[in-house]
Coordinates of C-alpha atoms and ligand atoms in Angstrom, one line a residue:
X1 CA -19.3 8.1 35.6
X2 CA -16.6 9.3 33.2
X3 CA -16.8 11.6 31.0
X4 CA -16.7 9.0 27.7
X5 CA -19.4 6.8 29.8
X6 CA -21.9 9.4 29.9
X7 CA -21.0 10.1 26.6
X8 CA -21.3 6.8 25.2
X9 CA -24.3 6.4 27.7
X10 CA -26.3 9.7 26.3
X11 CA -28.1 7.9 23.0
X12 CA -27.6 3.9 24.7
X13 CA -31.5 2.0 25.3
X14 CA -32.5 -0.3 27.4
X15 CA -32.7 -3.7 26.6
X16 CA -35.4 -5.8 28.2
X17 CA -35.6 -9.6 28.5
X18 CA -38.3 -9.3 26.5
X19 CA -36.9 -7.6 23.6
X20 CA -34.0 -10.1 23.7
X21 CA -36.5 -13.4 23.1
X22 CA -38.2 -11.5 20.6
X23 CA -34.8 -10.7 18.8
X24 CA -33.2 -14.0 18.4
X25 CA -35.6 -15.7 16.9
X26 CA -37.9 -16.3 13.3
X27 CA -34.4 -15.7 11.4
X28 CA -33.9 -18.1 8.2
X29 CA -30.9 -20.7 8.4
X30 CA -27.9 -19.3 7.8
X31 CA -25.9 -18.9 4.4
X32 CA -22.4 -19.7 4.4
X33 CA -20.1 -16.3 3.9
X34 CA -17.8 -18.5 2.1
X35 CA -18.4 -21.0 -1.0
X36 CA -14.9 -22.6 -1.4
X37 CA -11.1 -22.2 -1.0
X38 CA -10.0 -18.6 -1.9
X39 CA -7.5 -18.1 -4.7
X40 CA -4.9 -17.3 -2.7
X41 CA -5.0 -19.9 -0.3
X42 CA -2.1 -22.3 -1.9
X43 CA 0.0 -19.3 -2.8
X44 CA -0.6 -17.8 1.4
X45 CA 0.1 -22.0 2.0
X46 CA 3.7 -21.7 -0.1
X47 CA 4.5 -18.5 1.5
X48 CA 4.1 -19.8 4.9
X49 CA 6.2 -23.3 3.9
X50 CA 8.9 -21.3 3.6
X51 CA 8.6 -19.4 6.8
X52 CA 8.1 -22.6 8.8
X53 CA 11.6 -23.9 7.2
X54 CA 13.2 -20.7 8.5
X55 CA 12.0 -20.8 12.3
X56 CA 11.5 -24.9 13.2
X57 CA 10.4 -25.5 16.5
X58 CA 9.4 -21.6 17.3
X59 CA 6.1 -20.4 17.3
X60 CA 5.0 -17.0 15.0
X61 CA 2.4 -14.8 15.4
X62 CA 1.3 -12.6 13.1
X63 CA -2.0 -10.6 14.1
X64 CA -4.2 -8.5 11.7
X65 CA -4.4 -5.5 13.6
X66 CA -7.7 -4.1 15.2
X67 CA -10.4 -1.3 14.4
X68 CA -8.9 1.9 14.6
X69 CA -11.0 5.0 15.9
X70 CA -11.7 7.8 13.3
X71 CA -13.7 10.3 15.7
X72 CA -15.5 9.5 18.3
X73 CA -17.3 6.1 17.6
X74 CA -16.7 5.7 14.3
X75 CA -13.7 3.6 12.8
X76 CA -11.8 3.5 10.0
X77 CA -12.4 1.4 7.1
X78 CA -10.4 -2.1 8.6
X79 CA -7.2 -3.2 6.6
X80 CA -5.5 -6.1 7.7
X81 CA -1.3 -5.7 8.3
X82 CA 0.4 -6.5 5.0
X83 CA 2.5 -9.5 7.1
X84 CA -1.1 -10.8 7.7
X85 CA -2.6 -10.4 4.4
X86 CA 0.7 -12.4 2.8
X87 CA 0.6 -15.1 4.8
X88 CA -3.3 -15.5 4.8
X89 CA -4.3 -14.6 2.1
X90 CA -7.1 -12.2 3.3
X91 CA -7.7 -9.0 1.8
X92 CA -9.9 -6.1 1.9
X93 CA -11.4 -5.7 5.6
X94 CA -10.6 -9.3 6.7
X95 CA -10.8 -9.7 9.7
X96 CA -10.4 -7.4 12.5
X97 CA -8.2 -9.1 15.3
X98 CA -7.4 -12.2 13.8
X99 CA -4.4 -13.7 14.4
X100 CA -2.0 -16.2 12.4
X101 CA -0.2 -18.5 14.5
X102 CA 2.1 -20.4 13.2
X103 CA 2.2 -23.7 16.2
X104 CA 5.2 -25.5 16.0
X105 CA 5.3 -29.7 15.6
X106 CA 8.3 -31.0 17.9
X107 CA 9.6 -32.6 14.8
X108 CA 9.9 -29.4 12.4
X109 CA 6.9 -27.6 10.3
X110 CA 4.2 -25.7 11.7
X111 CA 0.3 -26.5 11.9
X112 CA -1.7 -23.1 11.0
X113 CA -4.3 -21.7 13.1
X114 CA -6.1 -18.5 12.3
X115 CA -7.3 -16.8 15.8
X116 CA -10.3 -14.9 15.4
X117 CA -13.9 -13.2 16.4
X118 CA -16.2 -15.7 14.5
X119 CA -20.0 -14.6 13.8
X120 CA -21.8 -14.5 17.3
X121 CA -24.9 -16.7 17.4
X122 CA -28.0 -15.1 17.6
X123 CA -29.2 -15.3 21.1
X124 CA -26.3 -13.2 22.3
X125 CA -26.4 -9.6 22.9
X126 CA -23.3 -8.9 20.1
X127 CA -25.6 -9.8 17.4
X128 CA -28.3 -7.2 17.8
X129 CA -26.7 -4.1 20.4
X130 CA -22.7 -4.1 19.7
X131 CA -22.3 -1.1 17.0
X132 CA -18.4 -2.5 16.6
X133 CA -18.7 -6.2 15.6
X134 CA -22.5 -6.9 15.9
X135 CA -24.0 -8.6 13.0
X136 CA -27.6 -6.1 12.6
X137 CA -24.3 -3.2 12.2
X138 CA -21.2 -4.3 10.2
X139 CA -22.8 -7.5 9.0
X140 CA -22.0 -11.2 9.6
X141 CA -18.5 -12.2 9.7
X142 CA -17.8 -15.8 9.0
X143 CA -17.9 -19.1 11.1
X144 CA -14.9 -21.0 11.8
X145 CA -15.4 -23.4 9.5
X146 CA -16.2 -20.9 7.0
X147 CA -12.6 -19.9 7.7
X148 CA -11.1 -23.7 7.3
X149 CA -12.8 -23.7 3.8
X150 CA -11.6 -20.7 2.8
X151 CA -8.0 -20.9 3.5
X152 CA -7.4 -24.3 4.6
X153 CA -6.2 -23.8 7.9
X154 CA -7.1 -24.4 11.3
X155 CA -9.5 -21.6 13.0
X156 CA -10.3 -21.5 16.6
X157 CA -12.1 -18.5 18.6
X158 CA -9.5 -15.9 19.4
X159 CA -10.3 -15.7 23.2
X160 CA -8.1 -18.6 23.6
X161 CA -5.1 -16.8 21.7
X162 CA -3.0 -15.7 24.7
X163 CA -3.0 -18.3 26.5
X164 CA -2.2 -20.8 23.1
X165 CA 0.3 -18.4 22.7
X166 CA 2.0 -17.6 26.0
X167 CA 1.7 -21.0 28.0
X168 CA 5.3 -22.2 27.3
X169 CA 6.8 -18.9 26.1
X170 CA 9.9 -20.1 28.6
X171 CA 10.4 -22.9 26.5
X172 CA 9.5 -22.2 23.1
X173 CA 10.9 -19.0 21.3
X174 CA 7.8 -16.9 20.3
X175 CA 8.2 -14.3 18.1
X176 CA 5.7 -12.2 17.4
X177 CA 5.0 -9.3 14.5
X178 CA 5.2 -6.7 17.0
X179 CA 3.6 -3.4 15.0
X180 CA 0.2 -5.1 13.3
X181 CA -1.3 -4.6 17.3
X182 CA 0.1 -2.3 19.8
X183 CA -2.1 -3.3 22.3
X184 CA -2.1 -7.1 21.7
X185 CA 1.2 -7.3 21.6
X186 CA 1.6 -5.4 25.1
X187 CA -0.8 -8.1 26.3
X188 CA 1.2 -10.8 24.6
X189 CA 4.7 -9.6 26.1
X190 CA 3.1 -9.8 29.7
X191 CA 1.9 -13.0 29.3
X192 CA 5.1 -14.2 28.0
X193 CA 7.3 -12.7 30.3
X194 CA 4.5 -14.3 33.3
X195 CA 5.6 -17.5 31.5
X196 CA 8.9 -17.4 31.9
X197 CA 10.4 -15.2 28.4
X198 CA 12.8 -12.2 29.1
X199 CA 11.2 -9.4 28.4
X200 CA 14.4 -7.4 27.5
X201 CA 14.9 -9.9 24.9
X202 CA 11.5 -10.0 23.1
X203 CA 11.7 -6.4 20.8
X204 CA 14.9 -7.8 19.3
X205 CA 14.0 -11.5 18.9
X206 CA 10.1 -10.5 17.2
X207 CA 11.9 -8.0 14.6
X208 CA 13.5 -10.8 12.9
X209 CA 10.2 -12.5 12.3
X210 CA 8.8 -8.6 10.5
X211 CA 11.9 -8.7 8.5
X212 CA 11.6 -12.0 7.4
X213 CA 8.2 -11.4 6.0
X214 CA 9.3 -8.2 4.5
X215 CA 11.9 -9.4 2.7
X216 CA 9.9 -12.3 1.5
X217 CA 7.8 -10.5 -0.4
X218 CA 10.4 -9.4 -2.9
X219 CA 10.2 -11.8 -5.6
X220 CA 6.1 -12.1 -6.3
X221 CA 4.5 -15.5 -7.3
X222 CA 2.7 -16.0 -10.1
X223 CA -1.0 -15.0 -7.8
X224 CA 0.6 -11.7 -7.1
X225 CA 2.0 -10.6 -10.5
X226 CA -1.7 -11.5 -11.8
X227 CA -3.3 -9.1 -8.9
X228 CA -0.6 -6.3 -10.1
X229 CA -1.5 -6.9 -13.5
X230 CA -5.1 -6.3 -12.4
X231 CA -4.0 -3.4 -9.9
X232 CA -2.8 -1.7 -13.0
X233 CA -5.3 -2.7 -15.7
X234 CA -7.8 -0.9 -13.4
X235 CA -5.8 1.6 -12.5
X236 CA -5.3 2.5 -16.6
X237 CA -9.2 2.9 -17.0
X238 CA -8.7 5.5 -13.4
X239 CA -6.6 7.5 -15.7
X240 CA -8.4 7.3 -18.7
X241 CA -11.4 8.8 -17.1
X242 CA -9.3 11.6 -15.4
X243 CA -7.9 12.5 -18.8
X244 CA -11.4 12.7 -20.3
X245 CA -12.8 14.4 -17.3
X246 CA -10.1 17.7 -17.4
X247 CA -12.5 20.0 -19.1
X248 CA -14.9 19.5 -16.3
X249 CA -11.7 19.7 -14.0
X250 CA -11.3 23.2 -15.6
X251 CA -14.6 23.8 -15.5
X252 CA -15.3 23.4 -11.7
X253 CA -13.9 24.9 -8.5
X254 CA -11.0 22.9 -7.5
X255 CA -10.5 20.4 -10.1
X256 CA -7.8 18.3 -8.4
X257 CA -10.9 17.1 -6.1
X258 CA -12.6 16.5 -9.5
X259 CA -9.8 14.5 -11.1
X260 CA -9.3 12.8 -7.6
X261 CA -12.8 12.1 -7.0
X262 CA -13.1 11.0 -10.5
X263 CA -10.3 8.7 -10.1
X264 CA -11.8 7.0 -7.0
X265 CA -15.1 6.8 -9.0
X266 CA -14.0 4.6 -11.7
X267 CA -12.1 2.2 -8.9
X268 CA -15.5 2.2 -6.9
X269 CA -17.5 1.3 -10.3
X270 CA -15.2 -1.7 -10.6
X271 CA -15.2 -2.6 -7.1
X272 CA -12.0 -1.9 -6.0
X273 CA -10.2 0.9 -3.7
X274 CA -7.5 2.9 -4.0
X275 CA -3.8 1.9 -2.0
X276 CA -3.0 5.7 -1.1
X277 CA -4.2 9.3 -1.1
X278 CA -4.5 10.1 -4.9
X279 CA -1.8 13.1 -5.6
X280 CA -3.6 15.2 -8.3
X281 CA -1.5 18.0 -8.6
X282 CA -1.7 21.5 -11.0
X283 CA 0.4 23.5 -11.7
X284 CA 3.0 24.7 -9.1
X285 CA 1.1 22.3 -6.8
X286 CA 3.3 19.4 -8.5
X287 CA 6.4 20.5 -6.6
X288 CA 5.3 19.7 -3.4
X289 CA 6.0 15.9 -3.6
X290 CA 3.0 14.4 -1.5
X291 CA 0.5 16.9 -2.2
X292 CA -2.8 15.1 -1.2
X293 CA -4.6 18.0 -0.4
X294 CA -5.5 18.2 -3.8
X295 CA -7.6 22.3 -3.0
X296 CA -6.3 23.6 -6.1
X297 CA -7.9 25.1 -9.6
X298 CA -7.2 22.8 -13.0
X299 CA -6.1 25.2 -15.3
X300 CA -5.8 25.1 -19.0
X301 CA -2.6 26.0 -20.5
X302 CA -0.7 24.4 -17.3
X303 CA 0.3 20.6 -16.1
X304 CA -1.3 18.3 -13.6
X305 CA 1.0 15.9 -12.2
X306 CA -1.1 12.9 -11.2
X307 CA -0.4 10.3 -9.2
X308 CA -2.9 7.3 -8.1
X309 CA -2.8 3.7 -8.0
X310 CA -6.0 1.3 -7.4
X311 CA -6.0 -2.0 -5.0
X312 CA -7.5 -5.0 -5.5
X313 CA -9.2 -6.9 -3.0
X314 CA -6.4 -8.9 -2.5
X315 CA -4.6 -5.4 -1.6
X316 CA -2.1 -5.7 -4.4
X317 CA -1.9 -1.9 -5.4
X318 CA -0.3 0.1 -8.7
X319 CA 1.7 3.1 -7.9
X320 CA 1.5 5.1 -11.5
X321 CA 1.8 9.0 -12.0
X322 CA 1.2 10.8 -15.3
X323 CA 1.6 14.5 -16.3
X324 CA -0.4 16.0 -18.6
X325 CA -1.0 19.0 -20.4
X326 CA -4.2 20.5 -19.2
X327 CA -5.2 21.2 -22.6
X328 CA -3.5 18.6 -24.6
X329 CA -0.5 20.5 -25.5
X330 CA 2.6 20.9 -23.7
X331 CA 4.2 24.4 -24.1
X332 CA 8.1 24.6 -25.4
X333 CA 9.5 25.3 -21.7
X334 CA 6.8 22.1 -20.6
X335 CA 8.1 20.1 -22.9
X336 CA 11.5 20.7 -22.3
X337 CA 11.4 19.6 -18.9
X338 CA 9.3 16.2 -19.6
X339 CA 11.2 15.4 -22.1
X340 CA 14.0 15.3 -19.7
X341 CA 12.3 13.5 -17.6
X342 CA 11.3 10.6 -20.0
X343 CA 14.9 10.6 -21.1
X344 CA 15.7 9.4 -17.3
X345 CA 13.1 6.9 -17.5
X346 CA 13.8 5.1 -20.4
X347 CA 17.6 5.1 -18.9
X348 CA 16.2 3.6 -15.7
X349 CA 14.2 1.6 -17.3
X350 CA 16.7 0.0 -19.6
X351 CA 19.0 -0.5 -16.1
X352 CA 16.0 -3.0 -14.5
X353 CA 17.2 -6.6 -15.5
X354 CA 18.7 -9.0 -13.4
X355 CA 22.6 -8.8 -12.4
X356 CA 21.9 -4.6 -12.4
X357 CA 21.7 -4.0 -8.7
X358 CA 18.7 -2.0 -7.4
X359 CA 20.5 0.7 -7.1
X360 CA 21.6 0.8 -10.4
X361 CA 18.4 2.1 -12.1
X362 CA 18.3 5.4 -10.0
X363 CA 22.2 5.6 -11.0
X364 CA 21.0 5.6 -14.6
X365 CA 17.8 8.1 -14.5
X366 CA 19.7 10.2 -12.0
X367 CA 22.5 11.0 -14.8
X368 CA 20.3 11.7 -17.3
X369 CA 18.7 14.1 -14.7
X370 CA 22.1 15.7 -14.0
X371 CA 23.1 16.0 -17.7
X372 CA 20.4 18.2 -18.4
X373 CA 20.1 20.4 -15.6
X374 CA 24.1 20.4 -16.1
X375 CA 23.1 21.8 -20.1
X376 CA 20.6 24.0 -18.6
X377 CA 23.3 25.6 -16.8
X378 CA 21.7 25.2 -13.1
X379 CA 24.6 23.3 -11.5
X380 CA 27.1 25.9 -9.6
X381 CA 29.6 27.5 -11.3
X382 CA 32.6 24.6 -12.0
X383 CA 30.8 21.6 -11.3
X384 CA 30.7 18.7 -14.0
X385 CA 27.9 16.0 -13.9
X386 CA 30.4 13.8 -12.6
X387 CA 31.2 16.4 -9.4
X388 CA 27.5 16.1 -8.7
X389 CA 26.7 12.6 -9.2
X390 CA 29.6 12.2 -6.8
X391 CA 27.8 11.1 -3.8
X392 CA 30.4 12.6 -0.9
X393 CA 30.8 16.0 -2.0
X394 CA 28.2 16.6 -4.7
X395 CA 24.6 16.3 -5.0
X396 CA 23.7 19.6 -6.1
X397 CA 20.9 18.4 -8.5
X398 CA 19.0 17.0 -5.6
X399 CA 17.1 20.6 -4.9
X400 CA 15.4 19.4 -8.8
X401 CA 14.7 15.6 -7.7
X402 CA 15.3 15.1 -4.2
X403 CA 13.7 11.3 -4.2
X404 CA 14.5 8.5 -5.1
X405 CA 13.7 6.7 -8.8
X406 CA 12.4 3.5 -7.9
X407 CA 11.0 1.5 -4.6
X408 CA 9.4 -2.2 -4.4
X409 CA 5.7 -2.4 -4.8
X410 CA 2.9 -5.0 -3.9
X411 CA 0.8 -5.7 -0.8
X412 CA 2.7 -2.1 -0.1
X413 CA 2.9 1.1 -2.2
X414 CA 6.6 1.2 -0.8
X415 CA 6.3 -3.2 -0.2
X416 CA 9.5 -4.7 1.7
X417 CA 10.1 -1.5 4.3
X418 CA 12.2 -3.6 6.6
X419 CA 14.6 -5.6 4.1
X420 CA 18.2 -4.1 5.3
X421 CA 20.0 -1.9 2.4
X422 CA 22.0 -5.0 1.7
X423 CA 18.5 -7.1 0.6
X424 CA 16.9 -3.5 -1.3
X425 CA 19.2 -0.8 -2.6
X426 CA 22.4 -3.3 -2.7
X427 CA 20.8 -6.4 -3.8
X428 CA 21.0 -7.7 -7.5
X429 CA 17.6 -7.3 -8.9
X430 CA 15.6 -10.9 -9.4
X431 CA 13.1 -11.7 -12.1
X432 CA 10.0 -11.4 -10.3
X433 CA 10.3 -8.4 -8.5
X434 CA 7.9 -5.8 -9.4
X435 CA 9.3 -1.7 -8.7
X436 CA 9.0 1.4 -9.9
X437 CA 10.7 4.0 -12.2
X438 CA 9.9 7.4 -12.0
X439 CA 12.1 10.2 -12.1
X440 CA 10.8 13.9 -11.9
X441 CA 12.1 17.2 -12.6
X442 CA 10.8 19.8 -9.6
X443 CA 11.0 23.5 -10.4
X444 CA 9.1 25.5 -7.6
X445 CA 7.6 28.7 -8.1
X446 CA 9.7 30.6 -6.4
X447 CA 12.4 29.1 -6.9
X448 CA 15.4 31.6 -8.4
X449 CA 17.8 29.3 -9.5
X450 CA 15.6 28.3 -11.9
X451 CA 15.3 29.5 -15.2
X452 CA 12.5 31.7 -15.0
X453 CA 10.1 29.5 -18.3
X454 CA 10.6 26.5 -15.9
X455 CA 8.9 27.9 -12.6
X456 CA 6.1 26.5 -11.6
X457 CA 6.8 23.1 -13.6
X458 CA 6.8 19.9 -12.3
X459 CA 6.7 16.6 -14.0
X460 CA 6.9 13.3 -12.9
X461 CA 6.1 9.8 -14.7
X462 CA 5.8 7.3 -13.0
X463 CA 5.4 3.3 -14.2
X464 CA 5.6 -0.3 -12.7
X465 CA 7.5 -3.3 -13.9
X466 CA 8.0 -6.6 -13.7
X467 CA 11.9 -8.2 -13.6
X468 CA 11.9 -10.9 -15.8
X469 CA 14.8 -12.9 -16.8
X470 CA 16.6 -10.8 -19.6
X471 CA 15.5 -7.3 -18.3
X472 CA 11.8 -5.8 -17.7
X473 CA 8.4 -5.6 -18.6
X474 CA 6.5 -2.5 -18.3
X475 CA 3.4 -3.2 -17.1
X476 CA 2.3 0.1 -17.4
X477 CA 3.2 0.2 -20.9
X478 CA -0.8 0.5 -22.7
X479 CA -0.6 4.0 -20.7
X480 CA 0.7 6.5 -23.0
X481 CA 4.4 8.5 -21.8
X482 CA 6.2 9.6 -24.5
X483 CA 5.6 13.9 -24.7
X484 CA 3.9 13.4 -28.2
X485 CA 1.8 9.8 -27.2
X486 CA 0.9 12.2 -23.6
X487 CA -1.0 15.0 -26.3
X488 CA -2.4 12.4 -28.5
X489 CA -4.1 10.5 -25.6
X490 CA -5.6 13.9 -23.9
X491 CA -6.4 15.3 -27.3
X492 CA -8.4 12.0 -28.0
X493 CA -10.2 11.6 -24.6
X494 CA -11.3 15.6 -24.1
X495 CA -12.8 15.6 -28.1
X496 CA -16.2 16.9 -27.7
Ligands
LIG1 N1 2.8 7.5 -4.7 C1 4.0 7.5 -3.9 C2 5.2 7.1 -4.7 O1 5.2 7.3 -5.9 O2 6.1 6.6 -4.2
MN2 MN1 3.5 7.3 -7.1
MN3 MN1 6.1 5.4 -6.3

């Protein structure tokens, strides 16, 4: 016996016939999981239409992704691969190793079929003993036909997915979303090869099918700007109760965790989740750019750079950071730097319309960026704004703001990872695409080409909007930003 057998064997029990008779029966009828067509179902529908138009005659496959291990025999919380969730329609925790297949008619289109585990019946041994998928442990998952109302497509058990999607792989071109399932896909590429495919040509051929969807989701439909807008809405109230909760920040031992856990609280007490790691940052801690650790003391008289966005079900997230004066007001060396930093994004911000490349709205906050740290006197000796905005031989104001101003956002925090720089940073901007501005100012510590009153300051701010057809709108905009609106708002929340 191996070691993980006698492990996994050391709290097992046995099962007797007898307990299995007992078990399966004296249950009430079942409920259906699923009342009617989900919301998203026409908009997954569209999304697909336009996929099928792309690839006739080929056959795509596009798997959720499986439970992942956290320790031992415990998994994480199961979200589906973005690809998946855009062309299903499926969101939070739907559905462990499913798979979209998108099955080819000879005379173009595609008939849908969603692969997956449906609910076990009740005499089998899954329902009561399996701690992974069994229905007495993670609950009952839904039927097939649960799964044809829902999303209007066709659903069949997934132990018939490899063959369904190998058995003429010589023939037909599969391609096949190759990251959502490691270990699916290995079986997949066997199975076609044993059919006849070239495995040296299957990597190459199944990318274009990931880009395709990633590039798809640039421009949202009208279902995903409505989940954004309710991505943010929620995410507003997240800040909101942060702002009023920093004197019990202050109060507490590490007060980041208190400003992150009270972030996560409100989006639990609506129902929703969060789409990453909350960055809840004090003082110095706000120039280290991902700091999730979030360990630190809140303490009054410094910032805390914030950054948190909540998902919806539908996995639609908001990506939004403010940075606030700890006790509502900024000092003159704080406010110096933030108001740098709003100056960059209203420039950015007045550079997202359509015809502006992408590219263009980081050209405009970065500018403003360089400007001031060129008043401040923090460039080297001799070199103009325009010597370090020039990208070959310059770029000395990148130690202050080494990222980047804006990125796509949607199913993903950074949505559309595999769109070429030709379809992102290049690409004219398009009414419906949804980004972010946020420019920051980063002055570490111990950082000695500072000026000494900005060490230890950090600011970011951080909103989302929406291209429309003459420019943008902020969707973010009910959140106070302005240095003045930013005191007003944590003046007004932390009144006792
Ligand atoms: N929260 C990560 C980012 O702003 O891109
Ligand atoms: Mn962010
Ligand atoms: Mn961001």
């Amino acid at each position: 016996m191996s070691e993980e057998q006698k492990q996994a064997d050391n709290r097992a029990r046995s099962t007797t016939d007898e307990l299995r008779a007992f078990i399966r029966e004296g249950w009430a009828a079942r409920r259906p999981t699923v009342q009617g067509p989900s919301p998203a179902a026409r908009y997954a529908a569209d999304r697909r239409a336009l996929l099928s138009a792309a690839y006739p005659r080929q056959r795509l496959v596009v798997p959720a992704g499986g439970l992942k291990v956290r320790s031992n025999d415990s998994d994480y919380v199961f979200r589906p691969h973005t690809a998946f969730a855009y062309l299903t329609g499926l969101g939070a925790d739907r559905e462990p190793d499913a798979v979209l297949v998108m099955e080819p008619f000879d005379d173009g289109g595609h008939e849908a079929v969603l692969y997956f585990r449906p609910l076990a019946d009740r005499d089998s041994d899954e329902f009561f003993a399996d701690s992974r998928y069994g229905e007495f442990w993670v609950g009952a998952r839904p039927t097939l036909e649960d799964v044809e109302l829902e999303l209007g497509v066709t659903a069949r058990h997934v132990d018939g997915l490899v063959d369904a999607v190998a058995k003429d792989a010589g023939q037909v071109t599969v391609r096949v979303v190759r990251d959502a399932d490691r270990e699916l896909t290995e079986r997949l590429d066997d199975a076609r090869v044993a059919n006849g495919a070239e495995r040296e040509t299957l990597a190459g051929s199944d990318d274009a099918l990931a880009h395709a969807v990633s590039h798809a989701r640039m421009t949202k439909d009208e279902h995903e700007v409505e989940q954004m807008r309710a991505a943010v809405a929620a995410t507003r109230e997240g800040f909101e109760a942060m702002v009023a909760a920093l004197p019990d920040a202050v109060a507490n031992g590490r007060g980041e965790r208190w400003l992150e856990g009270t972030f996560g609280l409100t989006a639990r007490h609506r129902g929703n989740g969060v789409g990453y790691d909350a960055i809840c940052a004090a003082g110095n801690h706000a120039n280290t750019l991902h700091w999730i650790k979030n360990t630190g003391d809140v303490t009054e008289g410094e910032l805390v750079l914030i950054d948190a966005g909540v998902e919806v079900d539908s996995l639609y997230t908001a990506d939004i950071t403010r940075t606030l004066p700890v006790d509502g007001t900024f000092t003159d060396a704080q406010r110096e730097v933030y108001e740098a930093v709003y100056a960059a994004q209203e420039a950015g911000m007045a550079a997202v319309r359509p015809g502006n490349r992408f590219s263009d709205v980081h050209d405009a906050a970065i500018r403003v960026i360089a400007e001031h740290l060129h008043a401040w006197g923090l460039l080297p000796e001799g070199v103009s704004v325009e010597d370090t905005l020039d990208k070959e031989h310059g770029q000395y104001h990148r130690r202050w703001m080494v990222h980047g101003t804006s990125h796509h956002l949607g199913l993903d925090v950074h949505d559309c990872a595999l769109a070429t720089r030709e379809e992102y940073m290049d690409a004219e901007l398009r009414p419906g695409m949804v980004l972010t501005v946020e420019p920051g100012l980063y002055f570490k510590a111990d950082d000695l080409k500072a000026p000494e009153r900005f060490r230890g300051i950090g600011v970011r701010i951080e909103d989302d909007v929406l291209v429309t057809e003459d420019g943008c709108e902020n969707l973010s905009d009910a959140m106070p930003r302005s240095a003045d609106d930013v005191e007003a708002w944590v003046q007004r929340l932390t009144a006792r």
